[in-house]
Short mmCIF file of N, CA and C in Angstrom, two decimals:
data_model
loop_
_atom_site.label_atom_id
_atom_site.label_comp_id
_atom_site.label_asym_id
_atom_site.label_seq_id
_atom_site.Cartn_x
_atom_site.Cartn_y
_atom_site.Cartn_z
N MET A 1 22.40 -79.47 -26.40
CA MET A 1 23.80 -79.32 -26.09
C MET A 1 23.82 -78.43 -24.95
N THR A 2 24.50 -79.17 -24.27
CA THR A 2 24.29 -78.15 -22.67
C THR A 2 25.80 -77.22 -22.62
N ASP A 3 25.58 -76.13 -21.80
CA ASP A 3 26.58 -75.20 -21.45
C ASP A 3 27.30 -75.94 -20.21
N PRO A 4 28.74 -75.81 -20.81
CA PRO A 4 29.70 -76.71 -20.13
C PRO A 4 30.05 -75.62 -18.60
N HIS A 5 29.32 -74.55 -18.53
CA HIS A 5 29.46 -73.77 -17.15
C HIS A 5 28.33 -74.12 -16.56
N VAL A 6 27.37 -74.48 -16.83
CA VAL A 6 26.32 -74.80 -16.48
C VAL A 6 26.53 -76.36 -15.56
N ALA A 7 26.57 -77.25 -16.55
CA ALA A 7 27.01 -78.50 -16.20
C ALA A 7 28.19 -78.87 -15.34
N SER A 8 29.16 -78.17 -15.03
CA SER A 8 30.33 -77.97 -13.90
C SER A 8 29.68 -77.43 -12.90
N HIS A 9 28.88 -76.33 -12.81
CA HIS A 9 28.21 -75.77 -11.80
C HIS A 9 27.14 -76.81 -11.22
N GLU A 10 26.28 -77.70 -11.90
CA GLU A 10 25.46 -78.68 -11.56
C GLU A 10 26.25 -79.81 -10.60
N GLN A 11 27.57 -80.04 -11.02
CA GLN A 11 28.09 -81.17 -10.47
C GLN A 11 28.60 -80.65 -9.14
N ASP A 12 29.51 -79.38 -8.85
CA ASP A 12 29.72 -78.80 -7.90
C ASP A 12 28.36 -78.71 -6.57
N VAL A 13 27.73 -78.49 -7.20
CA VAL A 13 26.27 -78.07 -6.46
C VAL A 13 25.39 -79.25 -5.87
N ALA A 14 25.87 -80.13 -6.54
CA ALA A 14 25.26 -81.96 -6.25
C ALA A 14 26.49 -82.39 -5.29
N GLY A 15 26.75 -81.56 -4.43
CA GLY A 15 27.69 -82.32 -3.33
C GLY A 15 26.94 -83.04 -2.17
N ARG A 16 27.52 -83.68 -1.47
CA ARG A 16 26.77 -84.44 -0.49
C ARG A 16 25.87 -83.76 0.72
N PRO A 17 24.58 -84.28 0.65
CA PRO A 17 23.75 -83.47 1.34
C PRO A 17 23.98 -83.03 2.81
N SER A 18 23.46 -81.82 3.41
CA SER A 18 23.90 -81.48 4.68
C SER A 18 23.06 -82.65 5.78
N THR A 19 24.30 -82.80 6.31
CA THR A 19 23.35 -83.83 7.76
C THR A 19 23.45 -83.15 8.88
N GLY A 20 24.05 -82.30 9.17
CA GLY A 20 24.17 -81.39 10.37
C GLY A 20 22.82 -81.61 11.42
N LEU A 21 23.60 -81.27 12.38
CA LEU A 21 21.96 -81.25 13.72
C LEU A 21 21.02 -79.81 13.03
N LEU A 22 21.65 -78.61 12.36
CA LEU A 22 20.93 -77.69 12.27
C LEU A 22 19.57 -78.15 10.64
N SER A 23 20.27 -78.92 10.25
CA SER A 23 19.45 -79.68 8.86
C SER A 23 18.33 -80.44 9.52
N ARG A 24 18.83 -81.29 10.38
CA ARG A 24 17.76 -82.27 10.62
C ARG A 24 16.75 -81.62 11.43
N ILE A 25 17.23 -80.40 12.20
CA ILE A 25 16.04 -79.77 12.58
C ILE A 25 15.15 -78.86 11.58
N ASN A 26 15.83 -78.06 10.85
CA ASN A 26 15.43 -77.09 9.93
C ASN A 26 13.94 -77.78 8.57
N ALA A 27 14.77 -79.04 8.09
CA ALA A 27 13.99 -79.83 7.22
C ALA A 27 12.50 -79.85 7.96
N PRO A 28 12.35 -80.76 9.10
CA PRO A 28 11.06 -80.57 9.70
C PRO A 28 9.98 -79.71 9.73
N VAL A 29 10.70 -78.61 10.06
CA VAL A 29 10.10 -77.15 10.57
C VAL A 29 10.04 -76.51 9.39
N ALA A 30 10.57 -76.79 7.89
CA ALA A 30 10.30 -76.28 6.66
C ALA A 30 8.99 -77.14 6.12
N ARG A 31 8.87 -77.97 6.28
CA ARG A 31 8.09 -78.92 5.68
C ARG A 31 6.78 -78.66 6.63
N ALA A 32 6.95 -78.57 8.17
CA ALA A 32 5.72 -78.22 8.58
C ALA A 32 5.29 -76.69 8.09
N GLY A 33 6.10 -75.79 7.88
CA GLY A 33 5.83 -74.59 7.47
C GLY A 33 4.89 -74.44 6.26
N MET A 34 5.25 -75.36 5.28
CA MET A 34 4.88 -75.21 3.96
C MET A 34 3.50 -75.87 4.00
N TYR A 35 3.37 -76.84 4.99
CA TYR A 35 1.94 -77.20 5.19
C TYR A 35 1.04 -76.65 5.87
N LEU A 36 1.70 -75.74 6.96
CA LEU A 36 0.75 -74.30 7.76
C LEU A 36 0.37 -73.43 6.08
N SER A 37 1.07 -73.35 5.23
CA SER A 37 1.36 -72.03 4.56
C SER A 37 0.09 -72.46 3.72
N VAL A 38 0.17 -73.76 3.31
CA VAL A 38 -0.88 -74.24 2.22
C VAL A 38 -2.06 -74.62 2.90
N THR A 39 -2.24 -74.89 4.17
CA THR A 39 -3.35 -75.10 4.82
C THR A 39 -4.33 -73.65 4.92
N GLY A 40 -3.44 -72.80 5.47
CA GLY A 40 -3.76 -71.23 5.43
C GLY A 40 -4.41 -70.78 4.05
N LEU A 41 -3.85 -70.89 3.04
CA LEU A 41 -4.53 -70.56 1.67
C LEU A 41 -5.74 -71.73 1.56
N LEU A 42 -5.98 -72.41 1.88
CA LEU A 42 -7.16 -73.41 1.73
C LEU A 42 -7.96 -72.47 2.23
N VAL A 43 -8.05 -72.23 3.73
CA VAL A 43 -8.31 -71.49 4.69
C VAL A 43 -9.09 -70.33 4.15
N ILE A 44 -8.13 -69.61 3.17
CA ILE A 44 -8.28 -68.27 2.68
C ILE A 44 -9.36 -68.36 2.12
N VAL A 45 -9.15 -69.11 1.09
CA VAL A 45 -10.24 -69.47 -0.13
C VAL A 45 -11.23 -69.80 0.26
N THR A 46 -11.95 -70.94 1.51
CA THR A 46 -12.56 -70.82 1.90
C THR A 46 -13.68 -69.87 2.78
N ILE A 47 -12.95 -69.24 3.46
CA ILE A 47 -13.53 -67.86 4.01
C ILE A 47 -14.05 -66.83 3.11
N VAL A 48 -13.11 -66.50 1.72
CA VAL A 48 -13.44 -65.57 0.90
C VAL A 48 -14.68 -66.17 -0.12
N PHE A 49 -14.93 -67.67 -0.46
CA PHE A 49 -15.87 -68.46 -0.71
C PHE A 49 -17.19 -67.60 -0.15
N TYR A 50 -16.99 -68.07 1.33
CA TYR A 50 -18.22 -67.61 2.12
C TYR A 50 -18.54 -66.45 2.51
N GLN A 51 -17.95 -65.66 2.04
CA GLN A 51 -18.09 -63.83 2.01
C GLN A 51 -18.62 -63.49 0.83
N VAL A 52 -18.16 -64.19 -0.34
CA VAL A 52 -19.06 -63.97 -1.72
C VAL A 52 -20.43 -64.79 -1.53
N PHE A 53 -20.33 -66.04 -0.89
CA PHE A 53 -21.78 -66.92 -0.86
C PHE A 53 -22.61 -66.07 0.22
N GLY A 54 -21.95 -65.46 1.32
CA GLY A 54 -23.04 -64.37 2.12
C GLY A 54 -23.77 -63.07 1.49
N ARG A 55 -22.53 -62.70 0.69
CA ARG A 55 -23.03 -61.48 0.22
C ARG A 55 -24.19 -61.58 -1.29
N TYR A 56 -23.81 -62.39 -1.89
CA TYR A 56 -24.53 -62.45 -3.25
C TYR A 56 -25.88 -63.29 -3.01
N VAL A 57 -25.81 -64.46 -2.08
CA VAL A 57 -26.89 -65.74 -1.99
C VAL A 57 -27.70 -65.52 -0.76
N LEU A 58 -27.19 -65.09 -0.01
CA LEU A 58 -27.64 -64.78 1.20
C LEU A 58 -28.11 -63.60 1.70
N ASN A 59 -27.68 -62.86 0.72
CA ASN A 59 -27.84 -61.24 1.20
C ASN A 59 -27.45 -60.56 2.53
N SER A 60 -26.32 -61.32 3.15
CA SER A 60 -25.97 -60.75 4.48
C SER A 60 -24.28 -61.22 4.54
N SER A 61 -23.51 -60.04 4.13
CA SER A 61 -22.31 -60.53 4.13
C SER A 61 -21.41 -60.51 5.40
N PRO A 62 -20.69 -61.68 6.03
CA PRO A 62 -20.01 -61.79 7.31
C PRO A 62 -19.03 -60.58 7.71
N THR A 63 -19.28 -60.04 8.45
CA THR A 63 -18.19 -58.74 8.92
C THR A 63 -17.29 -59.35 8.86
N TRP A 64 -16.68 -60.31 9.72
CA TRP A 64 -15.45 -61.04 9.92
C TRP A 64 -14.58 -61.58 9.15
N THR A 65 -14.97 -61.70 7.86
CA THR A 65 -14.02 -62.65 7.22
C THR A 65 -12.96 -61.96 6.33
N GLU A 66 -13.27 -60.93 5.90
CA GLU A 66 -12.22 -59.68 5.57
C GLU A 66 -11.04 -59.87 6.22
N ASN A 67 -11.38 -59.61 7.79
CA ASN A 67 -9.95 -58.97 8.39
C ASN A 67 -9.11 -60.67 8.72
N LEU A 68 -10.53 -61.88 8.99
CA LEU A 68 -9.63 -63.19 9.05
C LEU A 68 -8.68 -63.38 8.05
N ALA A 69 -9.21 -63.31 6.69
CA ALA A 69 -8.44 -63.50 5.59
C ALA A 69 -7.26 -62.92 5.36
N LEU A 70 -7.31 -61.34 6.08
CA LEU A 70 -6.41 -60.55 5.81
C LEU A 70 -4.84 -60.96 6.57
N VAL A 71 -5.43 -61.15 8.30
CA VAL A 71 -4.35 -62.07 8.96
C VAL A 71 -3.63 -63.14 8.51
N LEU A 72 -4.54 -64.01 7.95
CA LEU A 72 -4.35 -65.27 7.36
C LEU A 72 -3.16 -65.54 6.24
N ILE A 73 -3.36 -64.05 5.58
CA ILE A 73 -2.38 -63.79 4.68
C ILE A 73 -1.09 -63.65 4.80
N LEU A 74 -1.10 -62.79 6.16
CA LEU A 74 0.21 -62.47 6.78
C LEU A 74 1.07 -63.77 7.08
N TYR A 75 0.29 -64.86 7.67
CA TYR A 75 0.96 -66.05 7.73
C TYR A 75 1.27 -66.88 6.57
N VAL A 76 0.48 -67.06 5.48
CA VAL A 76 0.77 -67.96 4.61
C VAL A 76 1.95 -67.40 3.76
N THR A 77 1.96 -65.92 3.62
CA THR A 77 3.13 -65.65 3.03
C THR A 77 4.36 -65.36 3.62
N LEU A 78 4.16 -65.03 4.83
CA LEU A 78 5.65 -65.11 5.26
C LEU A 78 6.13 -65.86 6.14
N ILE A 79 5.45 -67.20 6.06
CA ILE A 79 5.96 -68.29 6.39
C ILE A 79 6.34 -69.03 5.30
N GLY A 80 5.75 -68.86 4.08
CA GLY A 80 5.87 -69.64 3.07
C GLY A 80 7.35 -69.05 2.31
N ALA A 81 7.40 -67.49 2.54
CA ALA A 81 8.55 -66.80 2.16
C ALA A 81 9.81 -67.38 2.83
N ALA A 82 9.65 -67.76 4.08
CA ALA A 82 10.77 -68.45 4.97
C ALA A 82 11.14 -69.61 4.41
N VAL A 83 10.21 -70.52 4.25
CA VAL A 83 10.32 -71.92 3.50
C VAL A 83 10.93 -71.72 2.45
N GLY A 84 10.79 -70.60 1.48
CA GLY A 84 11.59 -70.56 0.45
C GLY A 84 12.75 -70.10 0.68
N VAL A 85 13.47 -69.71 1.53
CA VAL A 85 14.71 -69.07 1.75
C VAL A 85 15.72 -70.28 1.76
N ARG A 86 14.79 -71.16 2.74
CA ARG A 86 15.90 -72.57 2.98
C ARG A 86 15.52 -73.37 1.66
N ASP A 87 14.64 -73.84 1.15
CA ASP A 87 14.49 -74.70 -0.39
C ASP A 87 15.21 -73.84 -1.47
N ALA A 88 15.54 -72.55 -1.34
CA ALA A 88 15.86 -72.12 -2.85
C ALA A 88 15.01 -71.59 -3.50
N GLY A 89 13.88 -71.36 -3.05
CA GLY A 89 12.67 -71.15 -3.71
C GLY A 89 12.46 -69.91 -4.40
N HIS A 90 13.09 -68.78 -4.11
CA HIS A 90 13.21 -67.57 -4.65
C HIS A 90 13.68 -66.98 -5.78
N ILE A 91 13.75 -66.46 -6.88
CA ILE A 91 14.00 -66.05 -8.06
C ILE A 91 15.65 -65.45 -7.49
N GLY A 92 16.52 -66.08 -8.17
CA GLY A 92 17.61 -65.75 -7.95
C GLY A 92 18.51 -65.26 -9.47
N MET A 93 19.95 -64.96 -9.39
CA MET A 93 20.55 -64.38 -10.41
C MET A 93 21.53 -65.50 -10.69
N ASP A 94 21.08 -67.00 -10.56
CA ASP A 94 22.19 -67.96 -10.64
C ASP A 94 22.96 -68.09 -11.93
N SER A 95 22.40 -67.41 -12.96
CA SER A 95 22.91 -67.48 -14.36
C SER A 95 24.37 -66.46 -14.30
N LEU A 96 24.40 -65.35 -13.38
CA LEU A 96 25.57 -64.89 -13.27
C LEU A 96 26.48 -65.52 -12.37
N LEU A 97 26.23 -66.18 -11.62
CA LEU A 97 27.28 -66.50 -10.52
C LEU A 97 27.58 -68.18 -11.03
N VAL A 98 27.07 -68.47 -12.04
CA VAL A 98 27.63 -70.02 -12.75
C VAL A 98 28.79 -69.43 -13.77
N MET A 99 28.90 -68.63 -14.11
CA MET A 99 29.86 -68.24 -14.83
C MET A 99 31.31 -67.75 -14.20
N LEU A 100 31.22 -67.86 -12.83
CA LEU A 100 32.41 -67.32 -12.06
C LEU A 100 32.83 -68.62 -11.42
N PRO A 101 34.49 -68.30 -11.12
CA PRO A 101 35.13 -69.53 -10.75
C PRO A 101 34.35 -69.68 -9.20
N ASP A 102 34.58 -70.96 -9.01
CA ASP A 102 33.95 -71.73 -7.88
C ASP A 102 34.26 -70.70 -6.44
N HIS A 103 35.75 -70.47 -6.22
CA HIS A 103 36.00 -69.85 -5.29
C HIS A 103 35.63 -68.42 -5.03
N VAL A 104 35.21 -67.75 -6.24
CA VAL A 104 34.52 -66.68 -5.99
C VAL A 104 32.83 -66.56 -6.15
N ARG A 105 32.69 -67.80 -6.65
CA ARG A 105 31.02 -67.93 -6.64
C ARG A 105 30.40 -68.42 -4.84
N GLU A 106 31.42 -69.10 -4.45
CA GLU A 106 31.15 -69.73 -3.01
C GLU A 106 31.38 -68.33 -1.92
N LYS A 107 32.25 -67.38 -2.35
CA LYS A 107 32.45 -66.56 -1.59
C LYS A 107 31.22 -65.47 -1.65
N ILE A 108 30.72 -64.93 -2.62
CA ILE A 108 29.62 -64.53 -3.07
C ILE A 108 27.93 -64.97 -2.39
N GLU A 109 28.10 -66.53 -2.69
CA GLU A 109 27.24 -67.25 -1.80
C GLU A 109 26.79 -66.89 -0.63
N LEU A 110 28.16 -66.88 0.32
CA LEU A 110 28.36 -66.73 1.59
C LEU A 110 27.59 -65.26 2.22
N VAL A 111 28.29 -64.14 0.96
CA VAL A 111 27.67 -62.65 1.42
C VAL A 111 26.16 -62.68 1.59
N ILE A 112 25.49 -63.60 0.45
CA ILE A 112 24.36 -63.34 -0.07
C ILE A 112 23.48 -64.13 1.47
N HIS A 113 23.58 -65.51 1.93
CA HIS A 113 23.52 -65.70 2.73
C HIS A 113 23.58 -64.90 4.17
N VAL A 114 24.68 -64.27 4.35
CA VAL A 114 24.83 -63.46 5.12
C VAL A 114 24.36 -62.25 5.60
N LEU A 115 23.70 -61.89 4.20
CA LEU A 115 22.89 -60.52 4.02
C LEU A 115 21.24 -61.04 4.27
N VAL A 116 20.79 -62.42 3.60
CA VAL A 116 19.56 -62.72 4.29
C VAL A 116 19.35 -62.99 5.74
N ALA A 117 20.21 -63.46 6.36
CA ALA A 117 20.08 -63.49 7.75
C ALA A 117 20.15 -62.10 8.45
N VAL A 118 20.94 -60.95 8.00
CA VAL A 118 20.84 -59.92 8.42
C VAL A 118 19.24 -59.62 8.62
N PHE A 119 18.73 -59.55 6.92
CA PHE A 119 17.42 -59.13 6.78
C PHE A 119 16.68 -59.81 7.81
N GLY A 120 16.67 -61.06 7.84
CA GLY A 120 15.76 -62.02 9.09
C GLY A 120 16.02 -61.45 10.30
N ILE A 121 17.14 -60.86 10.76
CA ILE A 121 17.08 -60.21 11.99
C ILE A 121 16.26 -58.92 11.86
N ALA A 122 16.69 -58.42 11.15
CA ALA A 122 15.58 -56.95 11.17
C ALA A 122 13.86 -57.20 11.46
N MET A 123 13.75 -58.08 10.47
CA MET A 123 12.39 -58.61 10.41
C MET A 123 11.73 -59.09 11.71
N ALA A 124 12.42 -59.93 12.43
CA ALA A 124 12.06 -60.35 13.84
C ALA A 124 12.16 -59.44 14.83
N TYR A 125 13.68 -58.37 14.87
CA TYR A 125 13.19 -57.40 15.63
C TYR A 125 12.30 -56.35 15.46
N ASN A 126 12.38 -55.94 13.93
CA ASN A 126 11.19 -54.99 14.08
C ASN A 126 9.66 -55.26 14.37
N GLY A 127 9.47 -56.57 13.83
CA GLY A 127 8.29 -57.39 14.25
C GLY A 127 7.83 -57.59 15.78
N TRP A 128 8.96 -57.62 16.50
CA TRP A 128 8.79 -57.69 18.00
C TRP A 128 8.36 -56.20 18.58
N ILE A 129 9.14 -54.97 17.95
CA ILE A 129 8.82 -53.91 18.49
C ILE A 129 7.78 -53.23 18.24
N LEU A 130 7.10 -53.63 16.83
CA LEU A 130 5.81 -53.33 16.42
C LEU A 130 4.81 -54.10 17.22
N GLY A 131 4.77 -55.05 17.20
CA GLY A 131 3.92 -56.19 17.92
C GLY A 131 3.75 -55.67 19.37
N ALA A 132 4.99 -55.21 19.96
CA ALA A 132 4.77 -54.70 21.52
C ALA A 132 3.96 -53.29 21.38
N SER A 133 4.11 -52.45 20.55
CA SER A 133 3.63 -51.28 20.22
C SER A 133 1.85 -51.21 20.38
N VAL A 134 1.20 -51.90 20.01
CA VAL A 134 -0.15 -52.55 19.53
C VAL A 134 -0.69 -53.55 20.56
N GLY A 135 -0.10 -54.06 21.53
CA GLY A 135 -0.49 -55.22 22.28
C GLY A 135 -1.74 -54.91 22.69
N THR A 136 -2.57 -54.04 23.11
CA THR A 136 -3.52 -54.08 23.61
C THR A 136 -4.55 -53.49 22.84
N VAL A 137 -4.09 -53.04 21.89
CA VAL A 137 -5.20 -52.81 20.45
C VAL A 137 -5.59 -54.39 20.05
N LYS A 138 -7.36 -53.92 19.54
CA LYS A 138 -8.24 -55.04 19.14
C LYS A 138 -8.10 -55.00 17.63
N ILE A 139 -8.42 -55.80 16.99
CA ILE A 139 -8.46 -56.02 15.57
C ILE A 139 -10.09 -55.94 15.45
N PRO A 140 -10.53 -55.11 14.87
CA PRO A 140 -12.44 -55.06 14.44
C PRO A 140 -12.55 -55.87 13.82
N ASN A 141 -13.75 -56.49 14.39
CA ASN A 141 -14.97 -57.52 13.85
C ASN A 141 -14.26 -58.85 14.17
N LEU A 142 -12.97 -59.12 14.90
CA LEU A 142 -12.40 -60.27 15.28
C LEU A 142 -12.15 -60.44 16.93
N GLY A 143 -12.19 -59.15 17.42
CA GLY A 143 -12.08 -59.18 19.01
C GLY A 143 -10.49 -59.80 19.32
N LEU A 144 -9.32 -60.21 18.50
CA LEU A 144 -8.69 -60.86 18.66
C LEU A 144 -7.31 -59.30 18.83
N PRO A 145 -6.28 -59.69 19.46
CA PRO A 145 -5.43 -58.59 19.77
C PRO A 145 -4.54 -58.45 18.56
N GLU A 146 -4.27 -57.25 18.07
CA GLU A 146 -3.84 -56.73 17.07
C GLU A 146 -2.36 -57.45 16.83
N VAL A 147 -1.53 -57.86 17.92
CA VAL A 147 -0.45 -58.15 18.02
C VAL A 147 -0.24 -59.44 17.15
N ILE A 148 -1.07 -60.50 16.66
CA ILE A 148 -1.24 -61.73 16.13
C ILE A 148 -0.86 -61.10 14.61
N ARG A 149 -0.97 -60.03 14.64
CA ARG A 149 -0.53 -59.65 13.08
C ARG A 149 0.96 -59.45 12.92
N TYR A 150 1.46 -59.64 13.92
CA TYR A 150 3.28 -59.48 14.08
C TYR A 150 3.71 -60.60 14.44
N VAL A 151 3.17 -61.49 14.74
CA VAL A 151 3.81 -62.84 15.10
C VAL A 151 4.08 -63.74 13.94
N PRO A 152 3.50 -63.69 12.70
CA PRO A 152 4.36 -64.30 11.55
C PRO A 152 5.66 -63.44 11.12
N LEU A 153 5.67 -62.19 11.19
CA LEU A 153 6.76 -61.24 11.07
C LEU A 153 8.00 -62.13 11.68
N ILE A 154 7.80 -61.92 13.10
CA ILE A 154 9.06 -62.49 13.94
C ILE A 154 9.06 -64.27 14.11
N ALA A 155 8.22 -64.89 13.55
CA ALA A 155 8.84 -66.24 13.25
C ALA A 155 9.43 -66.21 11.73
N SER A 156 9.06 -65.49 11.11
CA SER A 156 9.34 -65.71 9.30
C SER A 156 11.05 -65.14 9.78
N GLY A 157 11.20 -64.15 10.19
CA GLY A 157 12.52 -63.53 10.56
C GLY A 157 13.27 -64.53 11.37
N VAL A 158 13.00 -65.21 12.37
CA VAL A 158 13.87 -66.16 13.16
C VAL A 158 14.03 -67.38 12.09
N LEU A 159 12.99 -68.13 11.71
CA LEU A 159 13.40 -69.16 10.61
C LEU A 159 14.43 -68.55 9.28
N ILE A 160 14.15 -67.27 8.96
CA ILE A 160 15.06 -66.91 7.75
C ILE A 160 16.57 -66.81 7.97
N VAL A 161 16.90 -66.46 9.50
CA VAL A 161 17.98 -66.54 10.26
C VAL A 161 18.59 -68.16 10.32
N SER A 162 17.67 -69.01 10.87
CA SER A 162 18.04 -70.38 11.09
C SER A 162 18.43 -70.99 9.27
N PHE A 163 17.50 -70.67 9.08
CA PHE A 163 17.98 -71.14 7.56
C PHE A 163 19.20 -70.68 6.58
N SER A 164 19.79 -69.17 6.91
CA SER A 164 20.29 -68.89 6.27
C SER A 164 21.63 -69.53 7.01
N ILE A 165 21.67 -69.54 8.43
CA ILE A 165 22.70 -70.22 8.97
C ILE A 165 23.00 -71.40 8.47
N GLU A 166 21.92 -72.10 8.28
CA GLU A 166 21.96 -73.61 7.51
C GLU A 166 22.55 -73.60 6.35
N HIS A 167 22.28 -72.58 5.39
CA HIS A 167 22.90 -72.44 4.23
C HIS A 167 24.52 -72.43 4.76
N ILE A 168 24.93 -71.63 5.37
CA ILE A 168 26.17 -71.18 5.59
C ILE A 168 27.65 -71.95 5.91
N ILE A 169 26.77 -72.97 6.94
CA ILE A 169 27.34 -73.97 7.48
C ILE A 169 27.33 -75.00 6.37
N ALA A 170 26.45 -75.10 5.66
CA ALA A 170 26.43 -76.09 4.48
C ALA A 170 27.58 -75.91 3.55
N LEU A 171 27.83 -74.36 2.84
CA LEU A 171 28.92 -73.91 2.09
C LEU A 171 30.08 -74.12 2.77
N LEU A 172 30.20 -73.82 3.79
CA LEU A 172 31.74 -74.13 4.44
C LEU A 172 31.86 -75.39 4.20
N ARG A 173 31.12 -76.33 4.79
CA ARG A 173 31.25 -77.96 4.66
C ARG A 173 31.47 -78.41 3.21
N GLY A 174 31.39 -77.56 2.14
CA GLY A 174 30.93 -78.12 1.08
C GLY A 174 30.04 -79.17 0.75
N GLU A 175 28.81 -79.00 1.46
CA GLU A 175 27.62 -79.83 1.17
C GLU A 175 26.19 -79.14 0.90
N GLU A 176 25.28 -79.47 0.72
CA GLU A 176 24.19 -79.39 -0.33
C GLU A 176 22.62 -79.08 0.80
N VAL A 177 22.40 -77.92 1.19
CA VAL A 177 20.91 -78.36 1.47
C VAL A 177 19.93 -78.88 0.76
N VAL A 178 19.59 -79.87 1.30
CA VAL A 178 18.62 -80.67 0.51
C VAL A 178 17.23 -80.25 0.71
N PRO A 179 16.47 -79.71 -0.39
CA PRO A 179 15.02 -78.96 0.21
C PRO A 179 14.04 -79.75 0.58
N SER A 180 13.60 -79.41 1.78
CA SER A 180 12.41 -80.18 2.65
C SER A 180 11.41 -80.76 1.84
N TRP A 181 10.93 -80.43 0.75
CA TRP A 181 9.56 -80.78 -0.01
C TRP A 181 10.25 -82.23 -0.53
N ASN A 182 11.24 -82.38 -0.88
CA ASN A 182 11.99 -83.25 -1.82
C ASN A 182 11.38 -84.88 -0.77
#
């Protein structure tokens, strides 16, 4: 037996897919971001395996592996989190929204997407400020500039803003943002 509130919400949400310019741009960008995140995760596993192999088998642990894995974790998590904003992959309180009338639910969803966009702006701005403050510093054992740790924060913030705007436009048009991985 299905809950009538849930069934009506699923019918409402299953509106026509968003086909606007921003959706046509964001879908492949999100898909590429997910592919990059998965690839980065595989590289992290390989690096950590190499570090363990070097430590316990070769008795000579490479010094660069830990710092590189830490940098890659930033890219994997932040880009993956941005894709999660577009594809609605984050944990939400949908059970409360489903019980509200459609006009109230839509207004709350708009407020949520605006707040997420503001958060994305803060991420990008503060990532830029922090990256600029360490522009001349090098990461130990890698020799790379410290600023590369802040690039994913900026990129993720920009993506979150773009994905939130896409959701806002789709809500105002009565459309649905189709996840990029479908």
